[in-house]
Amino acid sequence: MHVVIVKHPDDAADYSAKIFVRQILRDPRSVLGLATGTSPVSLYQELIAAYKAGEISFRDVTTFNLDEYLGLPCMHPQSYQYFMAETLFNHIDINKERTFIPSSNLENTRASCIEYENNITQRGGIDLQLLGIGRNGHIGFNEPSSGLSSRTRVKTLTAETIQDNARFFSTDESQPELAITMGIGTILESKQIVLLATGQAKAQAVVSAIEGPLSVFCPASALQTHVNTVCVLDEAAASLLQHLAFYERIDTDSGNLMFE
Ligand code: F6R
C-alpha cells in the first residue's frame, strides 16, 4: 500500500481527484468504482469543477457504485442512487445508462447480485475504485467478519454503522439495516484503488487497515494484499500510524511518480 499523508481534508480530496482526472485523461472510457458518504463529497466537487473547466469529460466513462441500502426506493433522498445523482451525476456529462448502482429491490437479490458482478466483468473490470472507510474498518458495506474473498451480496449492517449513518435520516424515518455491497473480492479485482480517509474518527480504522494484521475484523486490511492501492489520509486520520516518518520518506522518494 502506498500511504500519502496531507495536511487538511481538502488536500486529501484534491490529491484523490487528481488520480481520477489522470485516469479519465489516460482512458476516456474508464470504468470507475464510486463510493457515497461524506468522504468523497469534496472529491466529487473537484471532478465537477474539472468537467466544467473543460479538462475532462465523462461522456464515455462507466461507473459502478459500491453499495446501496436494501428496501429504500431509488428516489428516497437517503438512497445512494439519489445521492449519486445529486452529488455527481446531475452535474457532469455522464451517460446515466452507464452508471450502475446495486439494486435496492428486496426481491430477487441473489440474481441482482450475480448480474452486478457479471456487468462489471463484461465491461472489463474496474480501472479505478474509490473507497471510504467505516470507523469499524468496513469498505463498501463489508462489515467486520466479511469474507476477504466475498462477492456482491446482501449484508446486515452492524449497530455501529447504523448509528454512524443515522445522521442522514430524520428521526421519523426507518433506517435500513440491510444493504447490497460489492464484496471484498470484487473490490480487490479493481486495477487501482484509492482509499480516502479524513478526520480523527477514522484514525483507529486507518491504523488497523494499514498496520494491523490481515483480518476479517478489519475488512479494509484486505487492501494490504492489493498491488496498487493508495491510501490518501489527512493528518488527523493518519495520527495513530506508527510509521509516519517512513511513509513520508517513501512519498518524497517517489517524488509523486503517480503524476508523471
Ligand atoms: C459508502 C461506503 C462506505 C463509506 C464509509 C465511510 O458507499 O461504501 O464504506 O465509505 O462508511 O463513510 P463516510 O465517508 O460517510 O465517513
XYZ file of N, CA and C and ligand atoms in Angstrom:
796
model
N 0.842 -1.203 0.000
C 0.000 0.000 0.000
C 0.868 1.239 0.000
N 0.464 2.197 -0.779
C 1.177 3.475 -0.778
C 0.371 4.413 0.127
N 1.044 4.994 1.113
C 0.340 5.851 2.076
C 0.742 7.300 1.825
N -0.243 8.136 1.573
C 0.012 9.558 1.324
C -0.667 10.350 2.435
N 0.116 11.183 3.116
C -0.465 11.964 4.220
C -0.396 13.448 3.861
N -1.536 14.085 3.880
C -1.603 15.518 3.559
C -2.185 16.246 4.769
N -2.094 17.561 4.756
C -2.466 18.305 5.972
C -3.986 18.286 6.239
N -4.744 18.765 5.281
C -6.172 19.004 5.523
C -7.056 18.057 4.693
N -8.300 17.884 5.098
C -9.232 17.076 4.296
C -9.325 17.549 2.844
N -9.291 18.865 2.635
C -9.393 19.382 1.257
C -8.196 18.953 0.413
N -7.017 18.867 1.054
C -5.829 18.418 0.316
C -5.994 16.948 -0.084
N -6.634 16.178 0.803
C -6.850 14.751 0.505
C -7.806 14.612 -0.681
N -8.847 15.439 -0.698
C -9.796 15.405 -1.822
C -9.090 15.806 -3.109
N -8.239 16.830 -2.996
C -7.521 17.339 -4.156
C -6.578 16.272 -4.729
N -5.843 15.620 -3.843
C -4.895 14.581 -4.271
C -5.652 13.430 -4.957
N -6.742 13.003 -4.312
C -7.511 11.874 -4.867
C -8.161 12.269 -6.188
N -8.669 13.497 -6.263
C -9.314 13.946 -7.502
C -8.313 13.916 -8.653
N -7.059 14.274 -8.356
C -6.035 14.270 -9.426
C -5.837 12.856 -9.982
N -5.923 11.865 -9.098
C -5.766 10.474 -9.568
C -6.920 10.124 -10.515
N -8.128 10.580 -10.174
C -9.282 10.296 -11.040
C -9.186 11.050 -12.366
N -8.774 12.309 -12.291
C -8.647 13.095 -13.526
C -7.629 12.436 -14.438
N -6.525 12.045 -13.852
C -5.466 11.412 -14.630
C -5.962 10.119 -15.288
N -6.732 9.339 -14.537
C -7.267 8.083 -15.083
C -8.189 8.364 -16.282
N -9.049 9.376 -16.139
C -10.006 9.686 -17.219
C -9.269 10.236 -18.441
N -8.214 11.026 -18.194
C -7.442 11.549 -19.334
C -6.705 10.421 -20.036
N -6.187 9.489 -19.235
C -5.443 8.370 -19.820
C -6.382 7.469 -20.617
N -7.595 7.255 -20.073
C -8.548 6.393 -20.767
C -9.957 6.981 -20.607
N -10.409 7.710 -21.613
C -11.739 8.343 -21.511
C -12.869 7.331 -21.366
N -12.579 6.064 -21.646
C -13.606 5.023 -21.484
C -13.432 4.264 -20.168
N -12.823 4.908 -19.204
C -12.533 4.256 -17.918
C -13.791 3.725 -17.246
N -13.579 2.650 -16.487
C -14.629 2.122 -15.614
C -14.234 2.499 -14.185
N -15.043 3.344 -13.572
C -14.714 3.858 -12.234
C -15.614 3.207 -11.186
N -15.043 2.893 -10.045
C -15.829 2.414 -8.897
C -16.021 3.586 -7.951
N -17.259 3.846 -7.558
C -17.542 5.047 -6.764
C -18.136 4.701 -5.400
N -17.976 5.650 -4.483
C -18.461 5.481 -3.110
C -19.407 6.626 -2.771
N -20.161 6.436 -1.698
C -21.020 7.514 -1.195
C -20.512 7.917 0.190
N -21.327 8.633 0.945
C -20.909 9.067 2.286
C -20.298 10.454 2.231
N -19.721 10.857 3.337
C -19.168 12.205 3.441
C -17.805 12.298 2.761
N -17.010 11.232 2.888
C -15.617 11.305 2.411
C -15.465 11.758 0.963
N -16.270 11.253 0.008
C -15.996 11.612 -1.386
C -16.595 12.937 -1.857
N -17.352 13.634 -0.998
C -18.116 14.786 -1.493
C -17.204 15.863 -2.098
N -16.124 16.224 -1.389
C -15.235 17.276 -1.930
C -14.527 16.794 -3.192
N -14.191 15.526 -3.206
C -13.551 14.963 -4.413
C -14.503 15.085 -5.607
N -15.786 14.740 -5.389
C -16.751 14.847 -6.482
C -16.886 16.317 -6.932
N -16.821 17.228 -5.959
C -16.907 18.650 -6.343
C -15.718 19.034 -7.222
N -14.568 18.462 -6.919
C -13.388 18.771 -7.748
C -13.537 18.170 -9.150
N -14.129 16.985 -9.223
C -14.337 16.378 -10.550
C -15.335 17.192 -11.358
N -16.366 17.693 -10.687
C -17.353 18.536 -11.379
C -16.649 19.802 -11.894
N -15.793 20.374 -11.045
C -15.074 21.600 -11.449
C -14.166 21.298 -12.645
N -13.504 20.148 -12.620
C -12.612 19.791 -13.736
C -13.425 19.608 -15.019
N -14.625 19.025 -14.885
C -15.501 18.868 -16.052
C -15.941 20.241 -16.573
N -16.355 21.107 -15.642
C -16.855 22.434 -16.062
C -15.746 23.276 -16.669
N -14.515 23.024 -16.248
C -13.379 23.771 -16.806
C -12.940 23.176 -18.148
N -13.612 22.117 -18.581
C -13.283 21.511 -19.876
C -12.060 20.613 -19.838
N -11.606 20.297 -18.630
C -10.410 19.440 -18.501
C -10.711 17.981 -18.807
N -11.892 17.518 -18.371
C -12.256 16.107 -18.548
C -13.705 16.006 -19.003
N -13.992 14.869 -19.643
C -15.384 14.569 -19.988
C -15.703 13.167 -19.461
N -16.946 12.996 -19.019
C -17.395 11.691 -18.522
C -18.240 10.968 -19.568
N -18.266 11.519 -20.785
C -19.170 11.022 -21.826
C -19.037 9.516 -22.038
N -17.816 9.009 -22.003
C -17.617 7.586 -22.281
C -17.226 6.788 -21.038
N -17.358 7.429 -19.880
C -16.992 6.754 -18.624
C -18.154 5.871 -18.156
N -17.812 4.760 -17.531
C -18.809 3.886 -16.894
C -18.525 3.888 -15.403
N -19.572 3.859 -14.583
C -19.343 3.824 -13.134
C -20.139 2.700 -12.472
N -19.533 2.146 -11.441
C -20.198 1.157 -10.588
C -20.079 1.634 -9.144
N -21.199 1.784 -8.471
C -21.118 2.143 -7.056
C -20.928 0.906 -6.182
N -20.343 1.163 -5.033
C -20.033 0.064 -4.118
C -21.268 -0.597 -3.532
N -22.267 0.227 -3.191
C -23.321 -0.340 -2.354
C -24.614 0.461 -2.430
N -25.643 -0.117 -1.857
C -26.960 0.544 -1.794
C -27.726 -0.068 -0.629
N -28.541 0.751 0.018
C -29.431 0.226 1.060
C -30.491 -0.644 0.420
N -30.810 -1.726 1.085
C -31.837 -2.619 0.577
C -33.201 -2.135 1.069
N -34.131 -2.024 0.141
C -35.502 -1.691 0.526
C -35.834 -0.216 0.461
N -34.858 0.649 0.213
C -35.186 2.076 0.063
C -35.540 2.333 -1.396
N -36.684 2.978 -1.672
C -36.993 3.293 -3.068
C -35.880 4.157 -3.662
N -35.603 3.991 -4.968
C -34.415 4.673 -5.520
C -34.530 6.197 -5.470
N -35.758 6.722 -5.358
C -35.860 8.180 -5.280
C -35.888 8.685 -3.838
N -35.696 7.775 -2.883
C -35.619 8.188 -1.475
C -34.355 9.033 -1.305
N -34.475 10.187 -0.645
C -33.292 11.070 -0.541
C -32.082 10.430 0.134
N -32.302 9.366 0.901
C -31.127 8.720 1.516
C -30.622 7.526 0.713
N -31.272 7.253 -0.423
C -30.756 6.141 -1.238
C -29.465 6.608 -1.901
N -28.603 5.677 -2.180
C -27.324 6.040 -2.799
C -27.518 6.422 -4.261
N -28.585 5.885 -4.856
C -28.961 6.304 -6.216
C -29.209 7.821 -6.229
N -29.985 8.267 -5.264
C -30.335 9.691 -5.159
C -29.075 10.508 -4.859
N -28.284 10.014 -3.909
C -27.051 10.710 -3.507
C -26.138 10.924 -4.719
N -25.972 9.874 -5.516
C -25.036 9.984 -6.647
C -25.549 10.968 -7.695
N -26.875 10.942 -7.920
C -27.451 11.885 -8.888
C -27.215 13.316 -8.408
N -27.525 13.557 -7.141
C -27.428 14.920 -6.598
C -25.978 15.394 -6.470
N -25.101 14.477 -6.078
C -23.739 14.887 -5.723
C -22.806 14.913 -6.921
N -23.092 14.058 -7.917
C -22.170 14.000 -9.061
C -22.881 13.937 -10.419
N -23.684 12.914 -10.625
C -24.136 12.619 -11.989
C -24.919 13.766 -12.648
N -25.731 14.491 -11.841
C -26.527 15.576 -12.441
C -25.676 16.768 -12.880
N -24.412 16.755 -12.519
C -23.565 17.929 -12.773
C -22.498 17.689 -13.837
N -22.500 16.488 -14.402
C -21.462 16.150 -15.394
C -22.144 15.553 -16.626
N -21.343 15.294 -17.662
C -21.933 14.842 -18.933
C -21.956 13.313 -19.048
N -22.098 12.646 -17.917
C -22.081 11.170 -17.971
C -23.394 10.660 -18.573
N -23.302 9.554 -19.298
C -24.490 8.889 -19.811
C -25.042 8.040 -18.657
N -26.224 8.404 -18.161
C -26.732 7.736 -16.945
C -26.966 6.241 -17.164
N -27.065 5.854 -18.434
C -27.238 4.411 -18.690
C -25.965 3.640 -18.396
N -24.889 4.369 -18.218
C -23.631 3.683 -17.872
C -23.240 3.931 -16.411
N -24.209 4.339 -15.590
C -23.948 4.479 -14.152
C -24.713 3.368 -13.437
N -23.992 2.521 -12.749
C -24.624 1.347 -12.131
C -24.494 1.420 -10.610
N -25.615 1.104 -9.973
C -25.671 1.083 -8.506
C -26.415 -0.200 -8.141
N -25.951 -0.943 -7.135
C -26.683 -2.179 -6.814
C -28.161 -1.891 -6.563
N -28.995 -2.861 -6.924
C -30.446 -2.660 -6.819
C -30.891 -2.686 -5.355
N -31.797 -1.760 -5.028
C -32.322 -1.716 -3.658
C -33.543 -2.625 -3.505
N -33.904 -3.264 -4.615
C -35.116 -4.086 -4.620
C -34.975 -5.299 -3.704
N -35.975 -5.493 -2.853
C -35.910 -6.610 -1.895
C -36.142 -7.963 -2.564
N -36.668 -7.922 -3.795
C -36.922 -9.196 -4.483
C -35.743 -9.579 -5.368
N -35.543 -10.870 -5.526
C -34.510 -11.410 -6.426
C -33.116 -10.846 -6.130
N -32.793 -10.684 -4.877
C -31.499 -10.072 -4.541
C -30.336 -10.925 -5.057
N -30.497 -12.255 -4.944
C -29.393 -13.117 -5.360
C -29.093 -12.921 -6.849
N -30.163 -12.901 -7.639
C -29.990 -12.718 -9.085
C -29.395 -11.342 -9.372
N -29.838 -10.319 -8.642
C -29.320 -8.983 -8.968
C -27.861 -8.846 -8.561
N -27.437 -9.560 -7.515
C -26.011 -9.529 -7.129
C -25.150 -10.185 -8.218
N -25.641 -11.322 -8.732
C -24.884 -12.027 -9.780
C -24.811 -11.151 -11.037
N -25.937 -10.513 -11.342
C -25.991 -9.641 -12.525
C -24.999 -8.475 -12.369
N -24.914 -7.939 -11.157
C -23.996 -6.803 -10.921
C -22.554 -7.230 -11.168
N -22.214 -8.392 -10.629
C -20.861 -8.926 -10.831
C -20.588 -9.151 -12.324
N -21.558 -9.755 -13.009
C -21.376 -10.053 -14.439
C -21.217 -8.773 -15.239
N -21.971 -7.763 -14.853
C -21.918 -6.488 -15.557
C -20.513 -5.868 -15.425
N -19.958 -5.942 -14.219
C -18.596 -5.409 -14.014
C -17.619 -6.166 -14.913
N -17.744 -7.478 -14.919
C -16.820 -8.298 -15.727
C -16.961 -7.977 -17.205
N -18.232 -7.897 -17.668
C -18.454 -7.659 -19.108
C -17.899 -6.309 -19.553
N -17.828 -5.378 -18.643
C -17.305 -4.054 -19.014
C -15.814 -3.942 -18.753
N -15.197 -5.081 -18.548
C -13.729 -5.118 -18.494
C -13.139 -4.921 -17.109
N -13.991 -4.893 -16.063
C -13.491 -4.725 -14.700
C -13.297 -3.256 -14.367
N -13.104 -2.998 -13.087
C -12.990 -1.608 -12.617
C -11.538 -1.147 -12.719
N -11.338 -0.016 -13.393
C -9.974 0.520 -13.544
C -9.517 1.212 -12.273
N -10.416 1.971 -11.670
C -10.033 2.774 -10.503
C -11.209 2.804 -9.537
N -10.978 2.293 -8.349
C -12.047 2.199 -7.345
C -11.786 3.175 -6.208
N -12.789 3.960 -5.874
C -12.712 4.860 -4.720
C -13.343 4.182 -3.509
N -12.675 4.290 -2.372
C -13.219 3.750 -1.117
C -13.161 4.791 -0.014
N -14.189 4.811 0.828
C -14.086 5.431 2.142
C -13.812 4.292 3.114
N -13.772 4.606 4.392
C -13.600 3.546 5.390
C -14.521 3.846 6.568
N -15.188 2.804 7.058
C -16.036 2.994 8.239
C -15.182 3.023 9.495
N -15.740 3.539 10.588
C -14.989 3.552 11.851
C -14.655 2.143 12.295
N -15.436 1.176 11.835
C -15.159 -0.220 12.195
C -14.316 -0.923 11.133
N -13.764 -0.158 10.209
C -12.883 -0.744 9.194
C -13.602 -1.273 7.968
N -14.919 -1.026 7.874
C -15.606 -1.572 6.685
C -15.216 -0.814 5.413
N -15.252 -1.527 4.306
C -15.139 -0.913 2.980
C -16.363 -1.372 2.199
N -16.963 -0.457 1.420
C -18.314 -0.745 0.958
C -19.122 -1.002 2.226
N -20.047 -1.948 2.181
C -20.716 -2.339 3.428
C -20.231 -3.720 3.847
N -18.977 -4.003 3.591
C -18.371 -5.246 4.086
C -17.995 -5.014 5.539
N -18.910 -5.421 6.386
C -18.738 -5.192 7.818
C -17.735 -6.203 8.393
N -17.191 -5.927 9.592
C -16.281 -6.886 10.211
C -16.897 -8.286 10.220
N -16.079 -9.244 9.903
C -16.400 -10.678 9.736
C -16.717 -11.019 8.286
N -16.727 -10.021 7.391
C -16.955 -10.300 5.962
C -15.807 -11.136 5.403
N -16.150 -12.097 4.556
C -15.113 -12.906 3.926
C -14.201 -12.046 3.050
N -12.910 -12.319 3.121
C -11.963 -11.488 2.372
C -12.033 -11.742 0.863
N -12.695 -12.828 0.462
C -12.866 -13.081 -0.987
C -14.322 -12.904 -1.404
N -15.111 -12.273 -0.557
C -16.556 -12.203 -0.804
C -16.884 -11.444 -2.090
N -18.074 -11.754 -2.621
C -18.570 -11.103 -3.841
C -19.809 -10.273 -3.483
N -20.345 -9.591 -4.466
C -21.535 -8.755 -4.246
C -22.653 -9.589 -3.609
N -23.201 -9.077 -2.522
C -24.203 -9.836 -1.768
C -24.915 -8.917 -0.781
N -25.910 -9.495 -0.102
C -26.620 -8.740 0.933
C -25.844 -8.841 2.238
N -25.702 -7.725 2.929
C -25.029 -7.739 4.240
C -25.930 -7.084 5.282
N -25.861 -7.609 6.476
C -26.522 -6.974 7.623
C -25.578 -5.916 8.172
N -26.097 -4.729 8.394
C -25.243 -3.651 8.906
C -25.062 -3.792 10.417
N -23.879 -3.447 10.887
C -23.631 -3.501 12.335
C -24.334 -2.318 13.015
N -24.523 -2.459 14.316
C -25.148 -1.376 15.088
C -24.328 -0.087 14.947
N -22.999 -0.236 14.887
C -22.118 0.934 14.788
C -22.353 1.687 13.464
N -22.461 0.932 12.383
C -22.683 1.564 11.075
C -24.063 2.222 11.022
N -25.057 1.523 11.573
C -26.409 2.100 11.579
C -26.384 3.417 12.359
N -25.678 3.396 13.479
C -25.601 4.614 14.301
C -24.822 5.725 13.559
N -23.714 5.364 12.908
C -22.928 6.360 12.172
C -23.745 7.017 11.066
N -24.595 6.214 10.411
C -25.340 6.742 9.266
C -26.693 7.327 9.664
N -27.006 7.237 10.967
C -28.297 7.776 11.442
C -28.369 9.275 11.199
N -27.182 9.929 11.104
C -27.177 11.378 10.905
C -27.856 11.787 9.596
N -27.945 10.866 8.651
C -28.554 11.196 7.357
C -30.078 11.027 7.372
N -30.607 10.332 8.375
C -32.041 10.020 8.405
C -32.734 10.869 9.463
N -33.951 11.327 9.161
C -34.677 12.065 10.196
C -35.254 11.051 11.191
N -35.593 11.540 12.378
C -35.975 10.616 13.459
C -37.235 9.817 13.141
N -38.117 10.359 12.289
C -39.343 9.606 11.970
C -39.166 8.655 10.779
N -37.936 8.591 10.228
C -37.695 7.687 9.089
C -37.131 6.370 9.608
N -37.597 5.254 9.026
C -36.970 3.999 9.458
C -35.719 3.777 8.614
N -34.657 3.427 9.305
C -33.339 3.314 8.650
C -33.085 1.859 8.255
N -32.663 1.621 7.028
C -32.431 0.230 6.619
C -31.317 -0.432 7.429
N -31.472 -1.711 7.652
C -30.445 -2.461 8.387
C -29.749 -3.466 7.477
N -30.182 -3.496 6.206
C -29.572 -4.398 5.228
C -29.093 -3.584 4.038
N -28.036 -4.059 3.413
C -27.535 -3.373 2.215
C -27.025 -4.414 1.231
N -26.934 -3.999 -0.034
C -26.208 -4.813 -1.023
C -24.854 -4.155 -1.197
N -23.814 -4.927 -1.167
C -22.482 -4.352 -1.338
C -21.611 -5.216 -2.242
N -20.771 -4.552 -3.017
C -19.701 -5.304 -3.684
C -18.948 -6.056 -2.589
N -18.446 -7.233 -2.907
C -17.670 -7.973 -1.917
C -16.228 -7.471 -1.856
N -15.501 -7.962 -0.865
C -14.083 -7.588 -0.762
C -13.319 -8.169 -1.959
N -13.689 -9.387 -2.343
C -13.055 -9.989 -3.524
C -13.323 -9.163 -4.772
N -14.543 -8.642 -4.886
C -14.903 -7.796 -6.041
C -14.021 -6.549 -6.042
N -13.918 -5.917 -4.887
C -13.139 -4.672 -4.779
C -11.668 -4.939 -5.114
N -11.157 -6.062 -4.623
C -9.721 -6.347 -4.821
C -9.380 -6.623 -6.282
N -10.389 -6.887 -7.107
C -10.105 -7.088 -8.540
C -9.940 -5.777 -9.296
N -10.212 -4.657 -8.639
C -10.017 -3.356 -9.297
C -8.539 -3.178 -9.604
N -8.252 -2.532 -10.733
C -6.841 -2.401 -11.116
C -6.109 -1.440 -10.183
N -6.787 -0.372 -9.804
C -6.191 0.560 -8.847
C -7.260 0.962 -7.838
N -6.831 1.197 -6.604
C -7.773 1.565 -5.542
C -7.254 2.806 -4.829
N -8.165 3.738 -4.567
C -7.840 4.911 -3.738
C -8.725 4.841 -2.501
N -8.104 4.724 -1.339
C -8.862 4.800 -0.094
C -8.676 6.196 0.485
N -9.770 6.883 0.695
C -9.729 8.273 1.165
C -10.291 8.320 2.581
N -9.464 8.771 3.522
C -9.936 8.841 4.916
C -9.475 10.142 5.540
N -10.413 10.826 6.163
C -10.073 12.094 6.820
C -10.741 12.142 8.194
N -10.096 12.850 9.097
C -10.686 13.087 10.418
C -10.244 12.081 11.459
N -10.207 12.575 12.689
C -9.746 11.773 13.830
C -10.595 10.507 14.028
N -11.879 10.595 13.716
C -12.767 9.451 13.963
C -12.348 8.225 13.155
N -11.561 8.441 12.085
C -11.140 7.320 11.245
C -9.748 6.786 11.633
N -9.086 7.437 12.593
C -7.678 7.116 12.860
C -7.476 5.650 13.280
N -8.369 5.136 14.124
C -8.192 3.752 14.586
C -8.411 2.758 13.432
N -9.437 3.002 12.633
C -9.694 2.107 11.498
C -8.528 2.156 10.516
N -7.967 3.345 10.320
C -6.851 3.509 9.377
C -5.621 2.729 9.850
N -5.301 2.832 11.137
C -4.113 2.121 11.627
C -4.340 0.609 11.551
N -5.555 0.145 11.831
C -5.829 -1.295 11.720
C -5.717 -1.756 10.272
N -6.196 -0.913 9.356
C -6.171 -1.300 7.936
C -4.752 -1.352 7.402
N -3.918 -0.380 7.797
C -2.594 -0.251 7.178
C -1.526 -1.025 7.948
N -1.602 -0.974 9.275
C -0.517 -1.576 10.061
C -0.963 -2.771 10.887
N -2.278 -3.037 10.893
C -2.769 -4.168 11.678
C -2.610 -5.460 10.900
N -2.941 -6.585 11.546
C -2.895 -7.859 10.820
C -4.020 -7.921 9.787
N -3.802 -8.744 8.783
C -4.862 -9.019 7.806
C -5.959 -9.772 8.551
N -7.141 -9.190 8.613
C -8.165 -9.813 9.449
C -9.556 -9.472 8.944
N -10.447 -10.459 9.028
C -11.837 -10.179 8.667
C -12.458 -9.164 9.607
N -11.826 -8.928 10.755
C -12.394 -7.945 11.676
C -11.997 -6.515 11.329
N -11.080 -6.365 10.372
C -10.878 -5.047 9.760
C -10.893 -5.280 8.256
N -12.086 -5.259 7.635
C -12.169 -5.580 6.203
C -11.201 -4.780 5.337
N -10.923 -3.524 5.709
C -10.008 -2.714 4.891
C -8.581 -3.253 4.924
N -8.254 -4.100 5.901
C -6.896 -4.673 5.939
C -6.651 -5.561 4.720
N -7.729 -6.021 4.072
C -7.573 -6.839 2.856
C -6.843 -6.068 1.765
N -6.870 -4.739 1.846
C -6.181 -3.917 0.832
C -4.670 -4.130 0.890
N -4.170 -4.670 2.005
C -2.732 -4.973 2.105
C -2.302 -5.981 1.031
N -3.265 -6.755 0.526
C -2.920 -7.779 -0.471
C -3.047 -7.249 -1.900
N -3.453 -5.991 -2.041
C -3.692 -5.442 -3.389
C -2.424 -4.772 -3.909
N -2.157 -4.920 -5.187
C -0.869 -4.433 -5.713
C -0.827 -2.934 -5.995
N -1.969 -2.286 -6.074
C -1.944 -0.875 -6.486
C -2.992 -0.061 -5.720
N -2.759 0.021 -4.411
C -3.682 0.803 -3.574
C -2.953 1.992 -2.987
N -3.593 3.151 -3.055
C -3.040 4.324 -2.381
C -4.047 4.778 -1.321
N -3.540 4.953 -0.098
C -4.382 5.453 0.996
C -4.085 6.933 1.142
N -5.065 7.762 0.901
C -4.871 9.211 0.986
C -5.509 9.674 2.297
N -4.676 10.185 3.198
C -5.120 10.500 4.557
C -4.808 11.938 4.898
N -5.677 12.558 5.681
C -5.252 13.835 6.255
C -4.517 13.535 7.569
N -3.936 14.573 8.156
C -3.097 14.332 9.337
C -3.887 13.707 10.480
N -5.144 14.101 10.634
C -5.940 13.556 11.737
C -6.183 12.058 11.540
N -6.531 11.655 10.339
C -6.793 10.232 10.084
C -5.518 9.402 10.201
N -4.374 10.047 9.955
C -3.083 9.332 9.989
C -2.450 9.348 11.381
N -3.110 10.010 12.340
C -2.423 10.354 13.589
C -1.996 9.159 14.437
N -2.602 7.984 14.249
C -2.202 6.836 15.078
C -1.206 5.916 14.369
N -0.829 6.240 13.151
C 0.101 5.360 12.418
C 1.470 5.367 13.101
N 2.086 4.186 13.180
C 3.373 4.043 13.865
C 4.541 4.447 12.973
N 4.340 4.369 11.657
C 5.483 4.507 10.748
C 5.354 5.745 9.849
N 4.804 6.794 10.462
C 4.545 8.021 9.705
C 5.755 8.530 8.929
N 6.907 8.591 9.629
C 8.104 9.170 9.002
C 8.490 8.341 7.784
N 8.349 7.031 7.897
C 8.704 6.147 6.782
C 7.797 6.401 5.576
N 6.488 6.515 5.821
C 5.568 6.766 4.696
C 5.903 8.092 4.028
N 6.247 9.082 4.863
C 6.545 10.397 4.290
C 7.819 10.323 3.444
N 8.782 9.529 3.918
C 10.034 9.385 3.155
C 9.768 8.689 1.818
N 8.965 7.643 1.854
C 8.664 6.920 0.603
C 7.996 7.878 -0.377
N 7.069 8.678 0.167
C 6.317 9.586 -0.690
C 7.259 10.610 -1.329
N 8.199 11.116 -0.526
C 9.150 12.095 -1.057
C 10.045 11.421 -2.093
N 10.547 10.213 -1.747
C 11.448 9.500 -2.665
C 10.766 9.237 -4.005
N 9.482 8.862 -3.928
C 8.806 8.530 -5.190
C 8.501 9.796 -5.966
N 8.644 10.969 -5.285
C 8.506 12.251 -5.991
C 7.206 12.334 -6.753
N 6.128 11.795 -6.150
C 4.832 11.822 -6.816
C 4.911 11.243 -8.222
N 5.571 10.109 -8.325
C 5.722 9.435 -9.619
C 4.369 9.202 -10.295
N 3.330 9.082 -9.414
C 1.999 8.801 -9.942
C 1.541 9.851 -10.929
N 2.077 11.067 -10.781
C 1.564 12.147 -11.633
C 2.490 12.456 -12.809
N 3.491 11.624 -13.009
C 4.393 11.897 -14.142
C 3.686 11.671 -15.460
C -20.225 4.225 1.002
C -19.458 3.148 1.591
C -18.965 3.215 2.995
C -18.372 4.557 3.359
C -17.901 4.556 4.803
C -17.373 5.910 5.227
O -20.585 3.900 -0.327
O -19.258 2.196 0.937
O -17.991 2.215 3.166
O -17.310 4.854 2.511
O -18.955 4.198 5.655
O -18.435 6.821 5.233
P -18.172 8.383 5.422
O -17.393 8.819 4.250
O -19.559 8.976 5.442
O -17.455 8.524 6.709
